[in-house]
Tab-separated table of C-alpha atoms in Angstrom:
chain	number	residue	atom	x	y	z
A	21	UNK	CA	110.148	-2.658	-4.957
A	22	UNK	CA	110.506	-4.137	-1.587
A	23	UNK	CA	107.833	-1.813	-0.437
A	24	UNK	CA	105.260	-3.041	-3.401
A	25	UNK	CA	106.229	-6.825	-2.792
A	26	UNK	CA	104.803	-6.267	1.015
A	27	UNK	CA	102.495	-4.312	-0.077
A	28	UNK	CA	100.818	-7.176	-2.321
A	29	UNK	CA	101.399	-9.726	0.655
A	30	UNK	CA	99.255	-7.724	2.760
A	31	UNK	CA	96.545	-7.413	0.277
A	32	UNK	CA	96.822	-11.238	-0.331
A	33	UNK	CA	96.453	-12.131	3.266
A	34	UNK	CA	93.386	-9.922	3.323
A	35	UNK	CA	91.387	-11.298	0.679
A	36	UNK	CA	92.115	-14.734	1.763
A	37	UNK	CA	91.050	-13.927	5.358
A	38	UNK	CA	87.890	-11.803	3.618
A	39	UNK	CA	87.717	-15.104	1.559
A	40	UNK	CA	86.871	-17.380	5.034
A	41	UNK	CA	83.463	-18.119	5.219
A	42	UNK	CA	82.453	-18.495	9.477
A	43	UNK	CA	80.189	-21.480	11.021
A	44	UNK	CA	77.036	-18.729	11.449
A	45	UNK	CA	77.071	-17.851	8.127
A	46	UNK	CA	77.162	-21.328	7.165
A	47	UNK	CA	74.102	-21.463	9.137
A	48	UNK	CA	72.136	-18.786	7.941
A	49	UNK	CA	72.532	-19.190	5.259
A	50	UNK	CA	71.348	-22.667	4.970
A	51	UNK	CA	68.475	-21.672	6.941
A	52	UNK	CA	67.072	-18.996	4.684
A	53	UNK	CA	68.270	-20.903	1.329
A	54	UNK	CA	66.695	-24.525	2.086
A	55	UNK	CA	63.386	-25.129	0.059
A	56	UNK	CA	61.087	-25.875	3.179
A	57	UNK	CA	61.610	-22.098	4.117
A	58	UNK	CA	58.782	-21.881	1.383
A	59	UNK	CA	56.271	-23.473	3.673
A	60	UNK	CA	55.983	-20.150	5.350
A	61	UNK	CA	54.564	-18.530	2.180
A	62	UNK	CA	52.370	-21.201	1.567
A	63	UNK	CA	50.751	-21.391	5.247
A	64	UNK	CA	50.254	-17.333	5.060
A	65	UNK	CA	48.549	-17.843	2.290
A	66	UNK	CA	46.447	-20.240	3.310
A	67	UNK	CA	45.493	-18.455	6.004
A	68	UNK	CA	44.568	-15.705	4.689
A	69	UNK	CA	41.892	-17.204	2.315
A	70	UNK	CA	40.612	-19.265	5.091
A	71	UNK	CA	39.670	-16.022	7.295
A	72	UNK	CA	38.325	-14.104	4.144
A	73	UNK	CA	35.829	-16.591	4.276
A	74	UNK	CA	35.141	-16.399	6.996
A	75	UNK	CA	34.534	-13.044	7.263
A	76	UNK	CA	32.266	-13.416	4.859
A	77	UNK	CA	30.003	-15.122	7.246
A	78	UNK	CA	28.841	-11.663	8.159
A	79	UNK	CA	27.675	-10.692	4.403
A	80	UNK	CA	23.844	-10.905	4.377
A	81	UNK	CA	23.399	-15.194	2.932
A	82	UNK	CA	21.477	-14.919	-0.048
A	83	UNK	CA	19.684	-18.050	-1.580
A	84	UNK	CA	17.610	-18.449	-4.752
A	85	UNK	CA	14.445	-20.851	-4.712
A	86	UNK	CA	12.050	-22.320	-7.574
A	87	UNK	CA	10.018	-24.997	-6.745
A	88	UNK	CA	6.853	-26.769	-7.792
A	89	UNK	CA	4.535	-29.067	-5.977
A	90	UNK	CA	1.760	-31.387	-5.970
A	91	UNK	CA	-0.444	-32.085	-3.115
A	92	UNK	CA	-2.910	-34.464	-2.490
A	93	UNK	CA	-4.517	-32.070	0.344
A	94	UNK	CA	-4.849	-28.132	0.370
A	95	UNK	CA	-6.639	-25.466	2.746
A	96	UNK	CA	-10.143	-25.638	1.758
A	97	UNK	CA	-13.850	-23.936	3.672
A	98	UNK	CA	-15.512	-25.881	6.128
A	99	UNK	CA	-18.585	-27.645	3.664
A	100	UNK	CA	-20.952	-25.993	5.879
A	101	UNK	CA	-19.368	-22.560	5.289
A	102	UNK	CA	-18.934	-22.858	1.856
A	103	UNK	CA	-22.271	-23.745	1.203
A	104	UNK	CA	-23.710	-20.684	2.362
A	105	UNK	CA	-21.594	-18.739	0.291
A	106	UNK	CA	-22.604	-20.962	-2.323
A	107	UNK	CA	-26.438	-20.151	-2.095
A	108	UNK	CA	-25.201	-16.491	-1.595
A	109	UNK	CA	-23.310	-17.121	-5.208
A	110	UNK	CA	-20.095	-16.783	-3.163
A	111	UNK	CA	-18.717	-19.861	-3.042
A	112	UNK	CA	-14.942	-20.622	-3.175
A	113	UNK	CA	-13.410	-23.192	-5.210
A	114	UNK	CA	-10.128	-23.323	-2.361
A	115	UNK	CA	-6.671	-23.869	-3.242
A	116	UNK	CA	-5.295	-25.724	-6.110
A	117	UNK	CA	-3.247	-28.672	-5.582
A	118	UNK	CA	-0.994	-27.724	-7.881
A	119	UNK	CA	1.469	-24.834	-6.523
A	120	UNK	CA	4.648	-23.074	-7.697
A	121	UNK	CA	6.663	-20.251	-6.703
A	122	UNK	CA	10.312	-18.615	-7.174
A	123	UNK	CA	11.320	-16.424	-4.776
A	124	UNK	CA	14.484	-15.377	-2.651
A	125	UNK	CA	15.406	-15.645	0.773
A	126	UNK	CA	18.028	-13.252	2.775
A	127	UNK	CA	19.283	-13.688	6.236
A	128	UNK	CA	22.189	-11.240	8.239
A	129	UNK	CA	23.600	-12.173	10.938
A	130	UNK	CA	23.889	-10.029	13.613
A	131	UNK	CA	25.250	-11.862	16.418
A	132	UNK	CA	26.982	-15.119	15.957
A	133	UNK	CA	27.521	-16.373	19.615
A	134	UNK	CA	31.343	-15.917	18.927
A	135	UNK	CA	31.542	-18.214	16.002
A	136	UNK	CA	33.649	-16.986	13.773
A	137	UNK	CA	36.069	-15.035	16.008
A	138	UNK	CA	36.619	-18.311	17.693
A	139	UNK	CA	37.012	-20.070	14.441
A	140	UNK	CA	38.928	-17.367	12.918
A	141	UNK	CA	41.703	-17.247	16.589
A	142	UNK	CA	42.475	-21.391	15.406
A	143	UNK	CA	43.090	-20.816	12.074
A	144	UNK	CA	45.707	-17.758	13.192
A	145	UNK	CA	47.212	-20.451	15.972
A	146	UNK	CA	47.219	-23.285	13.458
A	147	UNK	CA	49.212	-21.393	10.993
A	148	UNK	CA	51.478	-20.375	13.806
A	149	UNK	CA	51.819	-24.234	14.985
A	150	UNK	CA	52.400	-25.242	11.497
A	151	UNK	CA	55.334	-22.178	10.857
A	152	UNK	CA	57.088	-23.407	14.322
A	153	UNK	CA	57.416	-26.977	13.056
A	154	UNK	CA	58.738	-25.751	9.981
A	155	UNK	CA	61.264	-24.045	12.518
A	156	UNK	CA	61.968	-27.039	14.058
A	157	UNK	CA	62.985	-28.538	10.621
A	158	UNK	CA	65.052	-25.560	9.239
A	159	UNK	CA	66.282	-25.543	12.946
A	160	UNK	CA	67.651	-28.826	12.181
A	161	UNK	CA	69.500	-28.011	9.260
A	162	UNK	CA	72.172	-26.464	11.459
A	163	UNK	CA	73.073	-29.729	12.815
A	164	UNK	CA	74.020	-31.119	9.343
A	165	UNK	CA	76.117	-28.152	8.643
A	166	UNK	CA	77.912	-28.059	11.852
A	167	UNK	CA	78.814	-32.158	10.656
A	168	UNK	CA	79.448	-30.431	7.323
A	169	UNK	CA	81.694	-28.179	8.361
A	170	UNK	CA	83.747	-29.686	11.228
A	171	UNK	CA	84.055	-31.975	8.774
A	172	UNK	CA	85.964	-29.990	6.505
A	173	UNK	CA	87.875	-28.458	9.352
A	174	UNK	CA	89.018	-31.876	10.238
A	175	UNK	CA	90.108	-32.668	7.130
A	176	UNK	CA	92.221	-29.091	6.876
A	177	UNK	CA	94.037	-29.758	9.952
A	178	UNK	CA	94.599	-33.076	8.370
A	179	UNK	CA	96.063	-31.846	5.479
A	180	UNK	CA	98.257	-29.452	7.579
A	181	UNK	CA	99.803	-31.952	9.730
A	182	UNK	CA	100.318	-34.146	6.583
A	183	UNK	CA	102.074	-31.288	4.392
A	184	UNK	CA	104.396	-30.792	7.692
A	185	UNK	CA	104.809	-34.787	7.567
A	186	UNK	CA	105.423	-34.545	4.369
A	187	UNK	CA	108.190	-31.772	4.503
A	188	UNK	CA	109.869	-33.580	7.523
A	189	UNK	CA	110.323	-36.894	5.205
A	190	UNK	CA	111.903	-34.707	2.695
A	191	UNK	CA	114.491	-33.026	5.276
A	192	UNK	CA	115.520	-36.339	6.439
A	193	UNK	CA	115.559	-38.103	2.703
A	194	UNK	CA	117.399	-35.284	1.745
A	195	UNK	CA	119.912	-36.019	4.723
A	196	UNK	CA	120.075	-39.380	3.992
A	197	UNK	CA	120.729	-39.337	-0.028
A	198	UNK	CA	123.913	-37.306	1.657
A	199	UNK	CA	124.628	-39.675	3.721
A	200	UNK	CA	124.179	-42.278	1.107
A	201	UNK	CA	126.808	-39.855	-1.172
A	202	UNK	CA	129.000	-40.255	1.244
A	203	UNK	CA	129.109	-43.726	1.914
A	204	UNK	CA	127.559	-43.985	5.333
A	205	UNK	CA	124.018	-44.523	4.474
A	206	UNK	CA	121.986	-47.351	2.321
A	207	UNK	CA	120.026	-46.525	-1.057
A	208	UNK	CA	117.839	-48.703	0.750
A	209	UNK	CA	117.353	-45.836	3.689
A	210	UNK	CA	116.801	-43.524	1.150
A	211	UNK	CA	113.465	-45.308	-0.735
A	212	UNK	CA	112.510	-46.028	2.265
A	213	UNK	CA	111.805	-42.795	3.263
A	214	UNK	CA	110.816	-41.704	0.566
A	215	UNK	CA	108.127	-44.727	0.202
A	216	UNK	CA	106.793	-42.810	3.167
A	217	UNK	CA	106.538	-39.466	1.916
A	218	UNK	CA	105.432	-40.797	-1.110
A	219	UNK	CA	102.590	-42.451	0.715
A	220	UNK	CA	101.710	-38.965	2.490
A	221	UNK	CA	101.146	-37.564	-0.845
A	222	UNK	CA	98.928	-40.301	-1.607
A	223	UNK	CA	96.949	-39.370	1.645
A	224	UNK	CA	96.927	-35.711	0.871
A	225	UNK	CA	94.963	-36.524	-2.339
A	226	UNK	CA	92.589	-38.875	-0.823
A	227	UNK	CA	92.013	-36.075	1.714
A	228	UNK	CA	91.653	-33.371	-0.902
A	229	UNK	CA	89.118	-35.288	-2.774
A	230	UNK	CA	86.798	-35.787	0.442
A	231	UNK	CA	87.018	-32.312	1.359
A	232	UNK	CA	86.162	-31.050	-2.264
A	233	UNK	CA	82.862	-33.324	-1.898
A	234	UNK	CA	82.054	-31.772	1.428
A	235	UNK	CA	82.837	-28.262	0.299
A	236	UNK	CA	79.858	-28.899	-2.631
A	237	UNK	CA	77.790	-30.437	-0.089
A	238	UNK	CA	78.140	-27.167	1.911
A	239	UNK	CA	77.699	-24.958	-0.669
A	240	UNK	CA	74.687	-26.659	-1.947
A	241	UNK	CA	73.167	-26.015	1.478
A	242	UNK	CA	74.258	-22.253	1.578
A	243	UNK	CA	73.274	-22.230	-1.851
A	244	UNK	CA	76.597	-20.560	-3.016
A	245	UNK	CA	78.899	-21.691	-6.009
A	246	UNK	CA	81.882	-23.001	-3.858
A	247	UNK	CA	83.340	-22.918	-0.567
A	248	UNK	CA	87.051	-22.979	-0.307
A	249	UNK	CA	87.852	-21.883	2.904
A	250	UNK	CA	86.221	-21.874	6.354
A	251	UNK	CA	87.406	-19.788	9.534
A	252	UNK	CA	88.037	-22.048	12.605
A	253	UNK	CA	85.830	-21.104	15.514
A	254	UNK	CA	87.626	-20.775	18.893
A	255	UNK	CA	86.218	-21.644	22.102
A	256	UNK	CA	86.008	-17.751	23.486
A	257	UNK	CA	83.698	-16.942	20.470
A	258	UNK	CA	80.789	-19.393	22.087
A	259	UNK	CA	78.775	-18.156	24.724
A	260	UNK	CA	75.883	-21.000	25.718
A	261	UNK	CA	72.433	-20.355	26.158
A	262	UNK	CA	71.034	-19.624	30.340
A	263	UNK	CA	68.278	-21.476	29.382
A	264	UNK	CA	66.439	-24.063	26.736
A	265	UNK	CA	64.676	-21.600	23.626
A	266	UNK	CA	64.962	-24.561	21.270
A	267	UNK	CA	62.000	-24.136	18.789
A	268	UNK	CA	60.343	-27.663	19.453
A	269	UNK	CA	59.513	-25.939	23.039
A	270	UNK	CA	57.532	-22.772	21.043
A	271	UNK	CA	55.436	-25.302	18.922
A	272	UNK	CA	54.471	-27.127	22.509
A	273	UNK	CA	53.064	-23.662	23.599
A	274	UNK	CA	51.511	-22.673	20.315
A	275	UNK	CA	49.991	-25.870	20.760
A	276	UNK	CA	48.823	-25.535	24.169
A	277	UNK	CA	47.574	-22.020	22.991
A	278	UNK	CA	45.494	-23.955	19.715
A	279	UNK	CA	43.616	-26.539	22.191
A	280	UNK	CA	42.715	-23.671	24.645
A	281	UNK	CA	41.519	-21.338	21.250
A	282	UNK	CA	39.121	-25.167	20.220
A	283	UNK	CA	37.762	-24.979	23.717
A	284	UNK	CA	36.339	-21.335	23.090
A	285	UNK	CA	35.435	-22.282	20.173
A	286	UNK	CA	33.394	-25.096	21.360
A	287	UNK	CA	31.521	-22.866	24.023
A	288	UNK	CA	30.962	-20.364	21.397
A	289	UNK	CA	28.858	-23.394	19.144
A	290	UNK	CA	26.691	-23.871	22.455
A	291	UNK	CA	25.682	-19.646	21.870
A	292	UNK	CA	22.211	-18.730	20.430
A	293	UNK	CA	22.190	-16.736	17.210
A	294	UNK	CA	20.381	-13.221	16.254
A	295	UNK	CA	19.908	-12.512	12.646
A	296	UNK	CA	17.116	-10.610	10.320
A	297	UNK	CA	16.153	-12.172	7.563
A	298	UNK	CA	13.805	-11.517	4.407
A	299	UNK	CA	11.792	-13.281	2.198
A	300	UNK	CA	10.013	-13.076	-1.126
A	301	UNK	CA	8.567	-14.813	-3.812
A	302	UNK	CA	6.067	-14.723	-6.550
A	303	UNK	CA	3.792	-17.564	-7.005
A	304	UNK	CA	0.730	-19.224	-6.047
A	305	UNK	CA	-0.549	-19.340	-3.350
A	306	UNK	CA	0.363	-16.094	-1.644
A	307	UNK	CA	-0.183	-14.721	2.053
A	308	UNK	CA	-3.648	-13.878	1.059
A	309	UNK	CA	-5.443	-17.720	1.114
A	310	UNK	CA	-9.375	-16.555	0.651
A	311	UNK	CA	-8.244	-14.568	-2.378
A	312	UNK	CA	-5.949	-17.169	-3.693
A	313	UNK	CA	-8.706	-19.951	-3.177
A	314	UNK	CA	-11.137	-17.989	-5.863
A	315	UNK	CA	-8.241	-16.314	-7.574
A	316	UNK	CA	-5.570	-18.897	-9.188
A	317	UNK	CA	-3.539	-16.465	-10.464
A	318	UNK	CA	0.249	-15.618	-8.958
A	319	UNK	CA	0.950	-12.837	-6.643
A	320	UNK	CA	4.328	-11.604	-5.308
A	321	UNK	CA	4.563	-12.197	-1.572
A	322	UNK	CA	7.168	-10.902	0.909
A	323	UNK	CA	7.993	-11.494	4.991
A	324	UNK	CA	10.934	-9.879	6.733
A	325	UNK	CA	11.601	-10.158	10.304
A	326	UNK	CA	13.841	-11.057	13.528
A	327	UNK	CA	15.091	-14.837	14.414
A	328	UNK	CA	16.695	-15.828	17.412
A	329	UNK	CA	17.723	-19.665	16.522
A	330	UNK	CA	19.523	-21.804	19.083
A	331	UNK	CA	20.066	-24.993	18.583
A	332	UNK	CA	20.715	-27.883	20.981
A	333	UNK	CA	22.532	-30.359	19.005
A	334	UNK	CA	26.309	-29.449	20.221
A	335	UNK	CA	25.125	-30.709	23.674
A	336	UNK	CA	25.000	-33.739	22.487
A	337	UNK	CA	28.268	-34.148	21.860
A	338	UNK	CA	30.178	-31.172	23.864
A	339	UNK	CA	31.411	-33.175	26.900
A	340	UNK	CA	33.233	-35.460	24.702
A	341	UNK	CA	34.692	-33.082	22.889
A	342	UNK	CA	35.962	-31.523	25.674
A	343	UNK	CA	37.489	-34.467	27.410
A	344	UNK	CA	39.189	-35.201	24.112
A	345	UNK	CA	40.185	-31.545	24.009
A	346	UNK	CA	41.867	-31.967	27.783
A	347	UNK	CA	42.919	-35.184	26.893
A	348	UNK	CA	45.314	-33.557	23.847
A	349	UNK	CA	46.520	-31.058	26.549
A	350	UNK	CA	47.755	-33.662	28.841
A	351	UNK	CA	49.495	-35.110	25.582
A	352	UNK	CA	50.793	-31.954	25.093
A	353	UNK	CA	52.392	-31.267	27.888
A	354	UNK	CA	53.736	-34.742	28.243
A	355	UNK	CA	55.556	-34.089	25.109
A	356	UNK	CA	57.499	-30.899	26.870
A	357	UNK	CA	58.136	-33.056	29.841
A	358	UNK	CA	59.669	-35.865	27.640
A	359	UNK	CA	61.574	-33.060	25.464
A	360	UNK	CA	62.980	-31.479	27.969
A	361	UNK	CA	64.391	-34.928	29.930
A	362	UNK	CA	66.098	-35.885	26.737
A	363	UNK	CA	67.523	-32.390	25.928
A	364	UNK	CA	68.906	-32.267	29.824
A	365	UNK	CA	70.192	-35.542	29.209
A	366	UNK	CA	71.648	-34.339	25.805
A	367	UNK	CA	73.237	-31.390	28.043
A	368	UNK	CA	75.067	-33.855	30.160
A	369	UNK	CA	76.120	-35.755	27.681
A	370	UNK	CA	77.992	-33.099	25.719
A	371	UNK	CA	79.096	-30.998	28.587
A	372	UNK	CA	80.763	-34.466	30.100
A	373	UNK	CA	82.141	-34.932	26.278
A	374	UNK	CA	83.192	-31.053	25.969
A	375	UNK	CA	85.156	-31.636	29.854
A	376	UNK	CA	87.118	-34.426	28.653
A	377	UNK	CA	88.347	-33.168	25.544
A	378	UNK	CA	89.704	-29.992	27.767
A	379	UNK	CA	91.617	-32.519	29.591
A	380	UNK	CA	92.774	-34.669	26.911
A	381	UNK	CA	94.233	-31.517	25.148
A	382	UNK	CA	95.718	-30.579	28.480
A	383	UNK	CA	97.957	-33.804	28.394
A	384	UNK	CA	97.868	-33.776	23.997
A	385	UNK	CA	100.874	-30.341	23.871
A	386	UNK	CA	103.026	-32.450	26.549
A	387	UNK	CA	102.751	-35.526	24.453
A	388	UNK	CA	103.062	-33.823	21.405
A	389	UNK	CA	106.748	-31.996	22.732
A	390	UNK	CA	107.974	-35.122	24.069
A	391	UNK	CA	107.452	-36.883	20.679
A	392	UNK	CA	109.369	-33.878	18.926
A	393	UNK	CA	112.107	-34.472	21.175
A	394	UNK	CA	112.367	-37.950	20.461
A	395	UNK	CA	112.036	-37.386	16.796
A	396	UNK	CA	115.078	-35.360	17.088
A	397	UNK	CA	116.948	-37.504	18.960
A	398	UNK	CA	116.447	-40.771	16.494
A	399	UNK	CA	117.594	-38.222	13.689
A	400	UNK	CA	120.529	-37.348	15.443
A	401	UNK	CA	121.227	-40.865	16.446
A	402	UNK	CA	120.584	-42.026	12.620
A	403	UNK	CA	123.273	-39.360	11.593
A	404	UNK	CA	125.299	-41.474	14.089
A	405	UNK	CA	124.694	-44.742	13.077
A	406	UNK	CA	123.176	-45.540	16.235
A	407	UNK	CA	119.788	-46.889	15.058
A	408	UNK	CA	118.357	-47.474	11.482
A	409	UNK	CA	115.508	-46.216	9.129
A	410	UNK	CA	112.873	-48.122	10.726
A	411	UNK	CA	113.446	-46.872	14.079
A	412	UNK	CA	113.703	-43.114	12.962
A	413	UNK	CA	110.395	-43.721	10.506
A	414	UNK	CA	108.635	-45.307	13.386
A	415	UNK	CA	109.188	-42.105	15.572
A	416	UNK	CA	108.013	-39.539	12.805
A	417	UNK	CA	104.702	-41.668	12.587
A	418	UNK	CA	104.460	-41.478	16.430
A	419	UNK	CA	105.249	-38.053	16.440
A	420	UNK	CA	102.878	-37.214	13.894
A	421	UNK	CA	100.032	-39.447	15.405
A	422	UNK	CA	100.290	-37.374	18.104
A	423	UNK	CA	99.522	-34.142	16.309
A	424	UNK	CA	97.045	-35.803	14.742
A	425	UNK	CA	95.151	-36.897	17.862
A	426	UNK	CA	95.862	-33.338	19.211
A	427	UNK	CA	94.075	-31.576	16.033
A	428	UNK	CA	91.155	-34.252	15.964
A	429	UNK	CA	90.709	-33.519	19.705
A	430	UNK	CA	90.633	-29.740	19.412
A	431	UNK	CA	87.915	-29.907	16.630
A	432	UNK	CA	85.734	-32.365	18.645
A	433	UNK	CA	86.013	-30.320	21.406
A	434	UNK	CA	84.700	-27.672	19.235
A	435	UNK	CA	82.209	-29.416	17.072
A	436	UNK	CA	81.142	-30.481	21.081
A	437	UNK	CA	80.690	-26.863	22.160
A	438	UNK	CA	78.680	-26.123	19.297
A	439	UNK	CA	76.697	-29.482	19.520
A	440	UNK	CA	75.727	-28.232	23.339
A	441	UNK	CA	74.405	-24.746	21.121
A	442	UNK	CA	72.303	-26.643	18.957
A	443	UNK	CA	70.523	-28.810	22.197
A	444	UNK	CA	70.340	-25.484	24.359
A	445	UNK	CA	69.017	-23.405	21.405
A	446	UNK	CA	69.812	-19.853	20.618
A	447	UNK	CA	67.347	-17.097	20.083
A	448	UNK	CA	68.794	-15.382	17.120
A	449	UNK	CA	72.290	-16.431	14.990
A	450	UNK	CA	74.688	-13.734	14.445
A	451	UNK	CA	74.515	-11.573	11.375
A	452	UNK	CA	77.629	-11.684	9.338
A	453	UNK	CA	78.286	-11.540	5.538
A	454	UNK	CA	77.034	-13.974	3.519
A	455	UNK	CA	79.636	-16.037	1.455
């Protein structure tokens, strides 16, 4: 029996520790679960209709005409000429002014200048500029659950210190309803500890209540059913980052890399192109003008050839565009410079907070004995007669207000530590089970 009964224990203390759900998790969780994660998808797919067309810039361009016309003017004989071939019963009547024709043109390109790699190198970029700002957002996200959940391990360490309050009140209201048997203490005494405890209890539920609405909050995030318990991190479990990967610093570079891929692009516009091309029609006239200027009657006509085309028009306007192309660089990199001042001031700033929490927890276990001692010694000295209630009450709350700063210092030195992560950055978060 005895055996079974530890046996149970053991298998209790397990699942509750299996039970624990860790800080990374927390964040990974939230990462992969929060809806602008679909963004990726989206831009993907963008991106990959955008480059089928245009790859279909190299399928042969075919185009449809019809058309019919009125002139006022058509190719005609000298008068001259056409009065020989008169006398000679020869004579041509010339064009008609009225023309028509429906035909189809085709043109394939053959070399493009480097249009629609160039084109097709910033759409790739721009999809990658527009996933790394999504990965500064989700990136993001791990700042709210850190709050989140140092939260609710504020609130636990709370409740601890406040069931442990709570138990002390009982010892010594217990002691003193004794006492009060006895003849040596008050009734008053009595209530009045046990106004206090009473109190506590009223804190524990106020407590209770703000954890359960941070535990949904976190949950919603990891997109779980519930959270009920969370494993404190300890300081030896952090190891900071040698050096600044945050992902705002990848979409400055993918950005650098998208103005440098618009520059190529704009040489490539400045590039001749070399297509063939083919036309035909049927109509009147054709090719064949003397015949068609006797003969009104539609002929099918065709042309097919070579065409080098360059035009000139992008050198209008391609020094501007590159000066506002290097003027977006400079932006650019302004933006890292600024970034990275803020995020070593941000370093400073937590790593001066982080120091002084060390220090304060240094001198928080002395303070914390010495108010245990003196808590024992006002109980001892109430079981004496030497002081009353008020003084003994007014050393518990001292005593306990000193655990409490202790705890509250512990987690902000943690919650600091883990602050510095999320300005430094971190490549990858651990993989652990999800909760």
């Amino acid at each position: 029996m005895k055996h079974s009964l530890l046996l149970s224990f053991a298998l209790l203390c397990a699942t509750a520790c299996l039970a624990q759900v860790s800080l990374e998790t927390c964040q990974r969780q939230a990462q992969h679960n929060f809806p602008l994660i679909k963004r990726r998808a989206l831009y993907a797919q963008s991106t990959a209709f955008t480059i089928a067309n245009l790859k279909k810039g190299w399928l042969p361009q075919v185009q449809a005409t019809a058309q019919a016309t009125m002139q006022n003017r058509v190719a005609e004989l000298p008068s001259e000429l056409n009065s020989m071939l008169t006398a000679m019963e020869r004579g041509l009547r010339g064009l008609a002014k009225e023309q028509y024709r429906v035909g189809v043109d085709v043109n394939q390109m053959l070399w493009d200048g480097g249009r629609i790699g160039a084109q097709k190198q910033v759409v790739l970029l721009q999809q990658q500029a527009n996933e790394a700002q999504t990965d500064v957002s989700l990136y993001q996200i791990r700042q709210r659950v850190n709050d989140l959940f140092f939260g609710i391990l504020l609130i636990d360490e709370r409740l601890q210190l406040n069931t442990d309050l709570q138990t002390l009140l009982l010892s010594n209201e217990n002691k003193l309803d004794a006492l009060q048997k006895q003849g040596v203490a008050l009734q008053s005494d009595v209530d009045q500890v046990k106004a206090e405890r009473l109190t506590a209890m009223q804190t524990t539920n106020e407590l209770q209540h703000a954890r359960q609405a941070l535990c949904q909050m976190l949950a919603l995030f990891c997109n779980v059913d519930h959270i009920d318990s969370i494993a404190k991190p300890t300081s030896t479990d952090i190891q900071e980052s040698a050096e600044d990967v945050r992902p705002e610093l990848k979409v400055i570079d993918l950005q650098l890399r998208l103005v440098a891929s618009q520059q190529r692009a704009l040489y490539s516009s400045l590039l001749p192109t070399l297509s063939i091309f083919g036309q035909a029609y049927y109509g009147y006239p054709g090719f064949d003008m003397f015949k068609d200027m006797n003969s009104r009657s539609p002929s099918f006509n065709a042309i097919a050839g070579v065409r080098l085309a360059w035009s000139i028009g992008n050198l209008y306007t391609h020094r501007n565009n590159m000066q506002r192309l290097k003027v977006s660089l400079a932006e650019i990199e302004n933006a890292r410079e600024l970034f990275l001042f803020n995020n070593r001031l941000e370093t400073i700033k937590q790593q001066a907070a982080i120091e002084s929490k060390r220090q304060i927890l240094n001198s928080d276990n002395e303070i914390v004995v010495l108010r245990q001692n003196v808590r024992r010694t006002a109980e001892a000295k109430l079981a004496n007669g030497i002081i009353d209630t008020n003084s003994l009450l007014q050393e518990i709350t001292r005593e306990n207000n000193a655990k409490i700063n202790r705890s509250t210092h512990e987690v902000e030195m943690l919650q600091g530590i883990y602050n510095l992560k999320y300005v430094k950055g971190e490549p990858t978060i651990p993989k652990q089970d999800t909760p």
